[in-house]
Amino acid sequence: MGVKHQAEREYFREAVGKLDVEEMAPALRRRLSELWLRRAQNEHASVASFDRFCLGLLAVGAPPDLLERAHHAALDELLHTRLCFAVASQYAGKPLGPGPLSLHGALGGDFSLAGLALSTALEGCLGETLSAIEAERCAELAKLPALKTALEIIAKDEAEHAELAWAFLRFACEIGGETLTSQVRRRMAPALHTSAESGVKYACADLAVSGFGFLDPEEAIAVRREALAKVLIPAAKALGLA
Ligand SMILES: [Fe+2]
Ligand SMILES: [Fe+2]
């Protein structure tokens, strides 16, 4: 068995064991188990996204350094999967884990340099940066150490995944020149102005669950808007993408 993340897993196992679920109202406990289960399933799907990204990097002849970081990122997503299933299990009062993941269409799509650059710009540069910032805010607000720990780990890793996406995009724009850069710009520029409201990951309108790893939707949009203005739009402009 690999040892990556072993220390985090051991530390977290102890923390999650201390989630005091017996004292909670059953309805809240049930709701949290559903929400953390959904989060765990999304993290599990992210393992496949990075595996697909690794294949894409091989297909376009990306430098080994990027490929190595992408493989590590897949393992990060596996850690997130484990953390979120552990929390969901604790709230559910029974062990929950990943089931089969449909790979239907997983190897379809565009594996060209431009295709990979476009999907990375939207899902990696934009999506992962905004996820990292939402997760960071959830960690700040989390009332319980186990939830705070899980969200801090996730936020730190998602920020690294966003950096990897930007590194790939720089590589792709260098190789693809102005033709590719302008293709990405046409897709990315409008997304920079709509992503605050669309694709929110960590929000739940049920205010009872804020502080348990979820944000009030208005707050989620506010932190995303700030990230777009202060981080993403300047980063895109620096690459000639906005
Ligand atoms: Fe993740
Ligand atoms: Fe990620």
Tab-separated table of N, CA, C and O and ligand atoms in Angstrom, residues 42-44 46 50 73 76-78 80-81 128 154 157-158 161 201-202, ligand 1:
chain	number	residue	atom	x	y	z
A	42	ASN	N	-18.679	12.990	-5.371
A	42	ASN	CA	-18.056	13.944	-6.299
A	42	ASN	C	-16.536	13.841	-6.251
A	42	ASN	O	-15.858	13.919	-7.282
A	43	GLU	N	-15.998	13.681	-5.038
A	43	GLU	CA	-14.538	13.540	-4.906
A	43	GLU	C	-14.074	12.265	-5.621
A	43	GLU	O	-13.044	12.248	-6.280
A	44	HIS	N	-14.875	11.200	-5.473
A	44	HIS	CA	-14.541	9.926	-6.124
A	44	HIS	C	-14.499	10.126	-7.649
A	44	HIS	O	-13.582	9.645	-8.329
A	46	SER	N	-13.762	12.803	-9.115
A	46	SER	CA	-12.583	13.626	-9.437
A	46	SER	C	-11.332	12.779	-9.622
A	46	SER	O	-10.391	13.189	-10.314
A	50	PHE	N	-8.907	13.216	-12.949
A	50	PHE	CA	-7.447	13.356	-13.042
A	50	PHE	C	-6.817	12.210	-13.821
A	50	PHE	O	-5.822	12.413	-14.521
A	73	ALA	N	-2.203	14.447	-7.976
A	73	ALA	CA	-3.524	15.061	-7.764
A	73	ALA	C	-4.618	13.995	-7.702
A	73	ALA	O	-5.559	14.105	-6.910
A	76	ASP	N	-4.589	12.745	-4.355
A	76	ASP	CA	-5.222	13.721	-3.442
A	76	ASP	C	-6.740	13.529	-3.460
A	76	ASP	O	-7.395	13.552	-2.420
A	77	GLU	N	-7.288	13.356	-4.664
A	77	GLU	CA	-8.742	13.196	-4.770
A	77	GLU	C	-9.200	11.913	-4.080
A	77	GLU	O	-10.286	11.857	-3.505
A	78	LEU	N	-8.324	10.905	-4.117
A	78	LEU	CA	-8.655	9.661	-3.413
A	78	LEU	C	-8.680	9.896	-1.900
A	78	LEU	O	-9.541	9.371	-1.185
A	80	HIS	N	-9.418	12.786	-0.507
A	80	HIS	CA	-10.655	13.542	-0.248
A	80	HIS	C	-11.858	12.593	-0.208
A	80	HIS	O	-12.764	12.758	0.586
A	81	THR	N	-11.840	11.626	-1.127
A	81	THR	CA	-12.920	10.631	-1.171
A	81	THR	C	-13.005	9.907	0.179
A	81	THR	O	-14.086	9.771	0.766
A	128	GLU	N	-11.350	24.597	-10.064
A	128	GLU	CA	-10.588	24.176	-8.874
A	128	GLU	C	-10.236	25.379	-7.999
A	128	GLU	O	-10.210	25.275	-6.778
A	154	ILE	N	-8.643	19.505	1.976
A	154	ILE	CA	-9.244	19.614	0.644
A	154	ILE	C	-8.918	20.978	0.019
A	154	ILE	O	-8.506	21.063	-1.139
A	157	ASP	N	-5.261	21.169	-1.129
A	157	ASP	CA	-5.021	20.350	-2.332
A	157	ASP	C	-5.688	20.956	-3.558
A	157	ASP	O	-5.107	20.976	-4.650
A	158	GLU	N	-6.928	21.441	-3.401
A	158	GLU	CA	-7.625	21.999	-4.582
A	158	GLU	C	-6.862	23.218	-5.109
A	158	GLU	O	-6.821	23.463	-6.317
A	161	HIS	N	-4.180	21.900	-7.167
A	161	HIS	CA	-4.706	21.399	-8.445
A	161	HIS	C	-4.957	22.576	-9.409
A	161	HIS	O	-4.745	22.459	-10.611
A	201	LYS	N	-20.248	24.776	-5.302
A	201	LYS	CA	-20.093	23.385	-4.883
A	201	LYS	C	-20.430	23.158	-3.414
A	201	LYS	O	-20.838	22.083	-3.030
A	202	TYR	N	-20.182	24.151	-2.598
A	202	TYR	CA	-20.230	23.920	-1.155
A	202	TYR	C	-21.409	24.597	-0.474
A	202	TYR	O	-21.377	24.808	0.725
B	1	FE	FE	-11.077	17.086	-4.256
